[in-house]
Tab-separated table of C-alpha atoms in Angstrom:
chain	number	residue	atom	x	y	z
A	1	MET	CA	127.834	141.754	87.549
A	2	LYS	CA	127.116	143.951	84.499
A	3	ILE	CA	130.611	143.446	83.114
A	4	GLN	CA	130.427	139.670	83.572
A	5	ARG	CA	127.049	139.466	81.765
A	6	LEU	CA	128.570	141.421	78.882
A	7	ILE	CA	131.658	139.175	78.795
A	8	SER	CA	129.409	136.100	78.625
A	9	LYS	CA	127.599	137.706	75.693
A	10	LEU	CA	130.857	138.492	73.886
A	11	GLU	CA	132.038	134.887	74.348
A	12	LYS	CA	129.144	133.743	72.121
A	13	HIS	CA	130.691	135.410	69.059
A	14	HIS	CA	132.957	132.421	68.560
A	15	LYS	CA	132.485	128.793	69.440
A	16	LYS	CA	136.113	128.482	70.563
A	17	LYS	CA	137.764	130.311	73.430
A	18	LEU	CA	141.050	130.240	71.530
A	19	ASP	CA	141.514	130.037	67.761
A	20	LEU	CA	144.973	131.097	66.645
A	21	SER	CA	144.610	133.222	63.492
A	22	LEU	CA	144.500	136.902	62.611
A	23	GLY	CA	141.701	137.130	60.007
A	24	ARG	CA	138.924	137.850	62.488
A	25	THR	CA	141.027	140.504	64.265
A	26	PHE	CA	141.863	142.378	61.084
A	27	ASN	CA	138.205	142.171	60.020
A	28	LEU	CA	137.078	143.812	63.257
A	29	LEU	CA	139.845	146.399	63.166
A	30	LYS	CA	138.844	147.328	59.615
A	31	LYS	CA	135.269	147.850	60.759
A	32	LEU	CA	136.643	150.067	63.563
A	33	GLY	CA	138.576	152.207	61.086
A	34	ASN	CA	141.953	150.457	61.364
A	35	PRO	CA	142.989	152.153	64.629
A	36	GLN	CA	146.149	150.031	64.762
A	37	ASP	CA	147.572	152.106	61.906
A	38	LYS	CA	146.968	155.382	63.805
A	39	LEU	CA	148.793	154.494	67.038
A	40	LYS	CA	152.382	155.545	67.572
A	41	ASN	CA	155.139	154.441	69.920
A	42	ILE	CA	154.265	150.740	70.198
A	43	VAL	CA	156.174	148.552	72.643
A	44	THR	CA	155.563	144.854	72.066
A	45	VAL	CA	156.078	142.505	75.052
A	46	VAL	CA	156.281	138.734	74.467
A	47	GLY	CA	157.376	135.632	76.375
A	48	THR	CA	156.213	132.805	78.582
A	49	ASN	CA	156.981	134.576	81.847
A	50	ALA	CA	158.048	138.050	82.966
A	51	LYS	CA	155.772	139.913	80.556
A	52	ALA	CA	153.682	141.700	83.191
A	53	SER	CA	156.726	142.488	85.309
A	54	MET	CA	158.491	144.090	82.345
A	55	CYS	CA	155.340	146.006	81.323
A	56	TYR	CA	154.856	147.554	84.754
A	57	SER	CA	158.530	148.258	85.434
A	58	LEU	CA	158.849	149.967	82.026
A	59	LYS	CA	155.661	151.949	82.706
A	60	SER	CA	156.991	153.079	86.100
A	61	ILE	CA	160.330	154.216	84.658
A	62	LEU	CA	158.694	156.058	81.748
A	63	ASN	CA	156.231	157.754	84.090
A	64	GLN	CA	159.077	159.012	86.279
A	65	ALA	CA	160.648	160.503	83.170
A	66	GLY	CA	157.432	162.320	82.277
A	67	TYR	CA	156.079	160.018	79.606
A	68	LYS	CA	152.358	159.111	79.462
A	69	THR	CA	151.484	155.504	78.704
A	70	ASN	CA	148.650	153.259	77.600
A	71	LEU	CA	148.984	149.673	78.843
A	72	TYR	CA	147.289	146.445	77.748
A	73	THR	CA	147.880	143.295	79.788
A	74	SER	CA	146.193	139.945	80.457
A	75	PRO	CA	144.823	138.126	82.309
A	76	HIS	CA	143.393	140.162	85.170
A	77	LEU	CA	143.165	139.264	88.849
A	78	LEU	CA	140.036	140.994	90.078
A	79	SER	CA	138.431	142.912	87.209
A	80	TYR	CA	138.631	143.213	83.443
A	81	THR	CA	139.318	146.916	83.990
A	82	GLU	CA	142.873	145.968	85.067
A	83	ARG	CA	143.696	145.072	81.455
A	84	TYR	CA	143.027	148.609	80.249
A	85	VAL	CA	145.188	151.548	81.281
A	86	PHE	CA	144.887	154.750	79.273
A	87	ASN	CA	146.870	157.889	80.000
A	88	ASP	CA	148.190	156.024	83.108
A	89	ILE	CA	144.717	155.541	84.598
A	90	GLU	CA	142.869	152.191	84.780
A	91	ILE	CA	139.560	152.459	82.949
A	92	ASN	CA	136.459	152.440	85.136
A	93	GLU	CA	133.870	149.727	84.727
A	94	GLU	CA	131.124	151.861	83.208
A	95	ASP	CA	133.453	153.216	80.547
A	96	LEU	CA	134.670	149.702	79.727
A	97	ILE	CA	131.129	148.424	79.408
A	98	GLU	CA	130.346	151.271	77.024
A	99	LEU	CA	133.510	150.589	75.006
A	100	LEU	CA	132.913	146.878	74.700
A	101	THR	CA	129.238	147.392	73.858
A	102	ASP	CA	130.183	149.776	71.020
A	103	VAL	CA	132.782	147.350	69.693
A	104	GLU	CA	130.300	144.484	69.750
A	105	LYS	CA	127.795	146.586	67.775
A	106	THR	CA	130.485	147.248	65.207
A	107	LEU	CA	131.328	143.532	65.025
A	108	GLY	CA	127.703	142.706	64.287
A	109	ASP	CA	127.146	139.065	63.458
A	110	ASP	CA	130.779	138.375	62.572
A	111	ASN	CA	132.940	135.918	64.496
A	112	ALA	CA	135.641	136.882	66.986
A	113	THR	CA	136.991	135.331	70.127
A	114	LEU	CA	136.651	137.187	73.433
A	115	PHE	CA	140.371	138.026	73.512
A	116	GLU	CA	140.223	139.390	69.947
A	117	ILE	CA	137.323	141.648	70.912
A	118	LEU	CA	139.083	142.824	74.061
A	119	THR	CA	142.272	143.560	72.161
A	120	CYS	CA	140.526	145.468	69.384
A	121	ALA	CA	138.628	147.477	72.001
A	122	PHE	CA	141.921	148.527	73.624
A	123	ILE	CA	143.467	149.535	70.321
A	124	LYS	CA	140.369	151.565	69.329
A	125	PHE	CA	140.180	153.455	72.637
A	126	ALA	CA	143.909	154.085	72.631
A	127	GLU	CA	143.292	156.307	69.613
A	128	ASN	CA	142.185	158.949	72.163
A	129	PHE	CA	145.736	159.007	73.497
A	130	LYS	CA	147.622	157.944	70.386
A	131	ASP	CA	150.779	159.955	71.166
A	132	ASN	CA	151.319	158.075	74.438
A	133	ILE	CA	153.745	155.140	74.718
A	134	ASN	CA	151.582	152.044	74.043
A	135	ILE	CA	152.888	149.078	76.016
A	136	ILE	CA	151.122	145.961	74.693
A	137	GLU	CA	151.527	142.510	76.184
A	138	ALA	CA	150.986	139.626	73.796
A	139	GLY	CA	148.511	136.965	74.784
A	140	LEU	CA	149.252	133.369	73.811
A	141	PHE	CA	152.536	133.137	71.831
A	142	HIS	CA	152.678	136.045	69.331
A	143	GLN	CA	152.640	134.986	65.713
A	144	PHE	CA	148.837	134.615	65.467
A	145	ASP	CA	147.968	136.606	68.565
A	146	SER	CA	145.521	139.477	68.120
A	147	THR	CA	148.092	141.945	69.423
A	148	ASN	CA	150.288	141.219	66.379
A	149	VAL	CA	148.592	143.732	64.091
A	150	PHE	CA	151.008	146.670	63.915
A	151	LYS	CA	153.150	147.633	60.925
A	152	GLY	CA	155.944	149.077	63.085
A	153	ASN	CA	157.020	149.458	66.698
A	154	LEU	CA	159.657	151.167	68.822
A	155	MET	CA	160.873	147.930	70.269
A	156	THR	CA	160.109	144.419	71.518
A	157	LEU	CA	160.817	143.117	74.982
A	158	ILE	CA	161.261	139.326	75.143
A	159	GLY	CA	160.711	137.805	78.576
A	160	VAL	CA	161.540	134.299	79.721
A	161	ILE	CA	160.625	131.709	77.067
A	162	HIS	CA	160.016	128.199	78.358
A	163	ASN	CA	157.832	125.133	77.937
A	164	ASP	CA	154.144	125.984	78.172
A	165	HIS	CA	150.868	125.661	76.211
A	166	PHE	CA	152.152	122.725	74.159
A	167	GLN	CA	148.547	121.693	73.513
A	168	TRP	CA	148.216	124.542	70.981
A	169	LEU	CA	151.369	123.679	69.039
A	170	GLU	CA	152.171	121.193	66.260
A	171	ASN	CA	155.857	121.382	67.297
A	172	LYS	CA	155.452	120.562	70.980
A	173	SER	CA	158.951	121.606	72.076
A	174	ILE	CA	160.875	124.627	73.277
A	175	GLU	CA	161.811	125.227	69.622
A	176	GLY	CA	158.116	125.360	68.750
A	177	VAL	CA	157.423	127.869	71.535
A	178	ILE	CA	160.375	130.053	70.542
A	179	TYR	CA	159.261	130.037	66.900
A	180	GLU	CA	155.723	131.128	67.706
A	181	LYS	CA	156.952	133.974	69.935
A	182	THR	CA	159.699	135.276	67.658
A	183	ALA	CA	158.921	134.416	64.030
A	184	LYS	CA	156.838	137.525	63.318
A	185	LEU	CA	158.495	140.103	65.516
A	186	LEU	CA	158.851	143.479	63.822
A	187	ASN	CA	162.210	144.851	62.701
A	188	SER	CA	163.144	147.553	65.161
A	189	ASN	CA	164.896	146.929	68.500
A	190	ILE	CA	164.731	143.714	70.542
A	191	PHE	CA	165.738	143.336	74.183
A	192	VAL	CA	166.025	139.765	75.469
A	193	ASN	CA	165.668	138.959	79.152
A	194	LYS	CA	167.778	136.373	81.053
A	195	GLN	CA	166.642	132.890	80.153
A	196	VAL	CA	166.350	129.700	82.258
A	197	ASN	CA	169.558	128.403	80.630
A	198	GLU	CA	172.088	129.335	77.967
A	199	ASN	CA	170.761	126.733	75.539
A	200	ILE	CA	167.401	128.520	75.353
A	201	ARG	CA	169.123	131.909	74.967
A	202	TYR	CA	171.156	130.484	72.091
A	203	LYS	CA	168.030	129.114	70.418
A	204	ILE	CA	166.338	132.477	70.712
A	205	GLU	CA	169.369	134.142	69.168
A	206	ARG	CA	169.326	131.684	66.285
A	207	SER	CA	165.605	132.214	65.716
A	208	LEU	CA	166.186	135.980	65.425
A	209	GLU	CA	169.013	135.751	62.906
A	210	LYS	CA	166.898	136.875	59.961
A	211	ASN	CA	165.282	139.676	61.960
A	212	THR	CA	167.178	142.891	61.153
A	213	SER	CA	166.415	144.531	64.508
A	214	ASN	CA	169.103	145.885	66.775
A	215	LYS	CA	169.340	143.103	69.380
A	216	TYR	CA	170.415	143.310	73.018
A	217	PHE	CA	170.805	140.225	75.190
A	218	PHE	CA	171.026	139.940	78.968
A	219	GLY	CA	174.490	138.862	79.998
A	220	LYS	CA	176.000	140.054	76.737
A	221	ASP	CA	174.821	143.620	76.222
A	222	PHE	CA	173.496	144.441	79.682
A	223	ASN	CA	173.719	142.844	83.122
A	224	ILE	CA	172.594	143.227	86.726
A	225	THR	CA	174.126	141.793	89.927
A	226	ASN	CA	173.573	141.963	93.652
A	227	SER	CA	176.354	143.690	95.616
A	228	GLU	CA	177.440	142.658	99.096
A	229	ASN	CA	176.350	145.977	100.576
A	230	GLY	CA	172.725	145.380	99.611
A	231	PHE	CA	172.817	147.593	96.534
A	232	ILE	CA	172.419	146.422	92.947
A	233	GLN	CA	174.831	147.047	90.101
A	234	TYR	CA	173.542	147.491	86.560
A	235	GLN	CA	175.886	147.636	83.571
A	236	ASP	CA	175.532	148.252	79.841
A	237	TYR	CA	177.564	150.028	77.186
A	238	LEU	CA	176.401	153.397	78.486
A	239	GLY	CA	178.068	152.668	81.838
A	240	GLU	CA	177.280	151.418	85.319
A	241	MET	CA	174.510	152.366	87.689
A	242	VAL	CA	174.212	151.595	91.400
A	243	LEU	CA	170.555	150.933	92.235
A	244	PRO	CA	168.583	150.520	95.455
A	245	GLU	CA	166.469	147.382	95.883
A	246	PRO	CA	163.201	147.575	93.906
A	247	ASN	CA	159.887	147.413	95.664
A	248	ILE	CA	159.020	143.958	94.254
A	249	LEU	CA	160.346	140.632	95.586
A	250	GLY	CA	162.586	138.072	93.904
A	251	ASN	CA	165.952	138.019	92.162
A	252	HIS	CA	164.172	137.136	88.920
A	253	GLN	CA	162.534	140.559	89.071
A	254	LEU	CA	166.032	142.108	88.888
A	255	TYR	CA	166.484	140.442	85.506
A	256	ASN	CA	163.096	141.703	84.332
A	257	ILE	CA	163.907	145.194	85.552
A	258	SER	CA	167.341	145.157	83.946
A	259	THR	CA	165.739	144.432	80.571
A	260	THR	CA	163.460	147.446	80.907
A	261	ILE	CA	166.382	149.599	82.114
A	262	ALA	CA	168.377	148.658	79.015
A	263	ALA	CA	165.419	149.576	76.809
A	264	SER	CA	164.749	152.805	78.734
A	265	ARG	CA	168.331	153.997	78.322
A	266	LYS	CA	168.773	152.985	74.710
A	267	ILE	CA	165.404	153.888	73.216
A	268	PHE	CA	164.183	156.718	75.518
A	269	ASN	CA	167.452	158.085	76.894
A	270	ILE	CA	166.042	157.960	80.443
A	271	LYS	CA	168.250	159.548	83.077
A	272	ASP	CA	169.636	157.515	85.989
A	273	ASN	CA	167.621	159.298	88.657
A	274	ASP	CA	164.325	158.581	86.888
A	275	ILE	CA	165.305	154.888	86.589
A	276	ILE	CA	166.152	154.742	90.310
A	277	ASN	CA	162.819	156.353	91.274
A	278	GLY	CA	160.972	154.225	88.740
A	279	ILE	CA	162.103	150.867	90.079
A	280	GLN	CA	161.121	151.924	93.613
A	281	ASN	CA	157.557	152.671	92.506
A	282	ILE	CA	156.552	149.659	90.434
A	283	SER	CA	152.955	148.615	90.947
A	284	LEU	CA	152.650	144.867	90.318
A	285	LYS	CA	149.876	142.639	91.585
A	286	GLY	CA	150.019	138.909	92.160
A	287	ARG	CA	153.759	138.339	91.592
A	288	LEU	CA	155.409	137.507	94.915
A	289	GLU	CA	153.076	140.083	96.386
A	290	GLU	CA	153.008	140.242	100.157
A	291	ILE	CA	149.557	140.717	101.709
A	292	LYS	CA	150.155	142.943	104.712
A	293	SER	CA	146.584	143.653	105.859
A	294	GLY	CA	143.029	142.376	105.449
A	295	LYS	CA	140.914	139.365	106.398
A	296	LEU	CA	143.316	136.635	105.277
A	297	LYS	CA	146.364	138.374	106.734
A	298	THR	CA	144.540	138.481	110.092
A	299	ILE	CA	143.970	134.717	109.828
A	300	ALA	CA	147.676	134.178	108.980
A	301	GLY	CA	148.715	135.905	112.178
A	302	ASN	CA	152.384	136.772	112.463
A	303	ASN	CA	153.284	134.604	109.483
A	304	ARG	CA	154.048	136.352	106.197
A	305	LEU	CA	151.407	135.804	103.525
A	306	ILE	CA	152.695	135.853	99.918
A	307	VAL	CA	150.778	135.251	96.672
A	308	ASP	CA	152.149	134.485	93.236
A	309	GLY	CA	150.214	133.624	90.089
A	310	GLY	CA	153.075	131.550	88.642
A	311	HIS	CA	151.708	128.399	86.988
A	312	ASN	CA	154.419	126.992	84.697
A	313	ILE	CA	157.834	125.483	85.140
A	314	SER	CA	159.969	128.583	84.650
A	315	ALA	CA	157.786	130.469	87.124
A	316	SER	CA	158.205	127.696	89.715
A	317	LEU	CA	161.964	127.856	89.300
A	318	SER	CA	161.954	131.621	89.943
A	319	ILE	CA	159.709	131.271	93.005
A	320	ALA	CA	161.839	128.408	94.292
A	321	ASN	CA	165.022	130.508	93.989
A	322	TRP	CA	163.326	133.238	96.067
A	323	ILE	CA	162.331	130.674	98.699
A	324	LYS	CA	165.903	129.370	98.934
A	325	ASN	CA	167.037	132.853	99.944
A	326	GLN	CA	164.603	133.159	102.838
A	327	ASN	CA	165.654	132.445	106.410
A	328	GLN	CA	162.210	131.245	107.479
A	329	GLU	CA	160.218	128.045	107.136
A	330	VAL	CA	158.029	128.115	104.024
A	331	ASN	CA	154.690	126.336	103.550
A	332	LEU	CA	152.836	126.304	100.239
A	333	ILE	CA	149.124	126.521	99.442
A	334	VAL	CA	148.636	125.305	95.887
A	335	GLY	CA	145.708	125.328	93.442
A	336	MET	CA	146.209	124.761	89.703
A	337	MET	CA	144.348	124.482	86.386
A	338	LYS	CA	144.010	121.088	84.706
A	339	ASP	CA	146.177	121.893	81.678
A	340	LYS	CA	149.434	122.616	83.555
A	341	GLU	CA	152.625	120.578	84.087
A	342	HIS	CA	151.655	119.758	87.700
A	343	ILE	CA	154.462	117.361	88.588
A	344	GLU	CA	157.266	119.408	87.029
A	345	PHE	CA	155.879	122.573	88.629
A	346	ILE	CA	155.869	121.101	92.138
A	347	LYS	CA	159.232	119.380	91.675
A	348	SER	CA	160.876	122.780	91.919
A	349	PHE	CA	159.887	122.925	95.617
A	350	ARG	CA	161.225	119.544	96.743
A	351	ASN	CA	163.444	119.789	99.827
A	352	ILE	CA	162.983	123.557	100.204
A	353	VAL	CA	159.474	123.823	101.686
A	354	ASN	CA	158.024	122.317	104.845
A	355	SER	CA	154.603	121.344	103.517
A	356	ILE	CA	152.209	121.694	100.579
A	357	THR	CA	148.489	122.204	101.157
A	358	LEU	CA	146.274	121.507	98.133
A	359	ILE	CA	142.996	123.325	97.568
A	360	ASP	CA	140.359	123.657	94.843
A	361	ILE	CA	140.353	126.993	93.032
A	362	PRO	CA	136.872	128.445	93.632
A	363	ASN	CA	134.627	129.243	90.641
A	364	GLN	CA	136.917	127.633	88.054
A	365	ASP	CA	135.599	124.677	86.087
A	366	GLY	CA	138.987	124.274	84.426
A	367	ALA	CA	140.813	123.702	87.706
A	368	ILE	CA	142.179	120.323	88.797
A	369	SER	CA	140.631	119.058	92.010
A	370	LYS	CA	142.780	118.784	95.116
A	371	GLU	CA	142.205	115.044	95.049
A	372	GLY	CA	143.299	114.796	91.458
A	373	LEU	CA	146.380	116.869	92.126
A	374	GLU	CA	147.191	114.800	95.200
A	375	THR	CA	147.081	111.608	93.104
A	376	LYS	CA	149.389	113.089	90.478
A	377	LEU	CA	151.883	114.269	93.088
A	378	SER	CA	151.968	110.970	95.026
A	379	GLU	CA	155.147	109.842	93.256
A	380	LEU	CA	157.096	112.808	94.620
A	381	ASN	CA	156.872	111.687	98.293
A	382	LEU	CA	156.170	115.154	99.620
A	383	ASN	CA	154.455	116.357	102.777
A	384	VAL	CA	151.145	116.997	101.036
A	385	LYS	CA	147.881	117.885	102.790
A	386	LYS	CA	144.406	118.903	101.578
A	387	SER	CA	142.151	121.693	102.767
A	388	GLN	CA	138.541	122.588	102.042
A	389	SER	CA	139.057	126.260	101.320
A	390	ILE	CA	141.540	129.097	101.035
A	391	GLU	CA	140.603	130.323	104.526
A	392	SER	CA	140.887	126.889	106.144
A	393	ALA	CA	144.277	126.298	104.459
A	394	ILE	CA	145.673	129.562	105.815
A	395	LYS	CA	144.123	128.911	109.242
A	396	SER	CA	145.743	125.454	109.431
A	397	LEU	CA	149.157	127.095	108.901
A	398	SER	CA	148.488	130.033	111.223
A	399	LYS	CA	149.406	127.965	114.280
A	400	ASN	CA	153.012	128.274	113.099
A	401	ASP	CA	155.154	131.165	114.281
A	402	ASN	CA	157.164	133.517	112.036
A	403	THR	CA	156.933	131.409	108.910
A	404	ILE	CA	156.083	132.236	105.299
A	405	ILE	CA	152.859	131.039	103.641
A	406	VAL	CA	153.117	131.169	99.841
A	407	CYS	CA	149.906	130.734	97.789
A	408	LEU	CA	150.662	129.809	94.198
A	409	GLY	CA	149.863	127.758	91.095
A	410	SER	CA	147.403	129.965	89.230
A	411	LEU	CA	146.510	133.602	88.602
A	412	TYR	CA	142.868	132.524	89.110
A	413	LEU	CA	143.797	131.383	92.617
A	414	VAL	CA	145.513	134.696	93.361
A	415	GLY	CA	142.462	136.564	92.118
A	416	GLU	CA	140.182	134.602	94.503
A	417	ILE	CA	142.576	135.222	97.384
A	418	LEU	CA	142.649	138.978	96.738
A	419	LYS	CA	138.824	139.019	96.550
A	420	LEU	CA	138.550	137.186	99.855
A	421	ASN	CA	141.059	139.451	101.571
């Protein structure tokens, strides 16, 4: 509980949880000695979806090739320590408490949001390993995000950009989202993942016209496809590679991996064998992750138990595509936050799942109640049920035989499930 008490204290340094501007971040960084100017080898990762997958797949490939990395991601599932990886090792809780305490002392009475403090703390501590590859995932959007403080970078990876977080935008449209994520990208190298549709890809391309980076687009400069024999074919201007299946689920992960392969070959000259080993050793929590042992798996019996933190429309489309390729009955357990596109999210699963069980996300004041979600979804005419808890929801589906239970709708839900398990 020490870390949570400290986080609660840090949250008091600004009255808003989110306040999109960079002045407070630069003020704190200046007090810390401007560590952002001392780091080398910055990789910026932006997008609505696929950011974490690209971060961890790139890290795995680089590690296989002998590179050391520092990694900053958000949010976490179980502990704030997950956000901080230095020299390829997740920070321990005592060291994180010491780091955040020191940063707070440096901040003094000045204002900063929690995320700004967390980000500055990462950048400061990364000074200890400044020659490593620094893989940094942007938080909300990018233009005014506290990760957007570097004067130069090796490259930017752009994940899937789609409708999300409109409440923070004046231009509440896909164009507004694209602008916020791409307007202030550094001039270096940009690798763009496969998008939900060609129209969005075209709009991203248009938004990057004034950016002088070398630009590489999925489907144009690199590609990946499933072969009939179960292998995967990757192609770019350097030639073709035949790959084994990665150790993470979902065809959408192939697109994410292909983007990191393109970057690995172009920027780091990674050899084919290191790429092959890298994609078979990706460590990624909470994204179509199968729980194979533990308390909840025991309750699920011989049904597969899958968790995914996807909570927006593009994530639901990716999960739905994975479900369509399964040869087993699928039942969903869903818990969501209040500020999400609930109806559009669930629409993706019409006619492809057997049932949807709604639950409250424990310990989350910002979650929509199962009753509220049921009311919103009533117009979809789905087989919707309610359950009192995560355990009771899984138990109610355990009477089935050889089916798939997918728990989704929020990273907070996935975190609670992993704690329980």
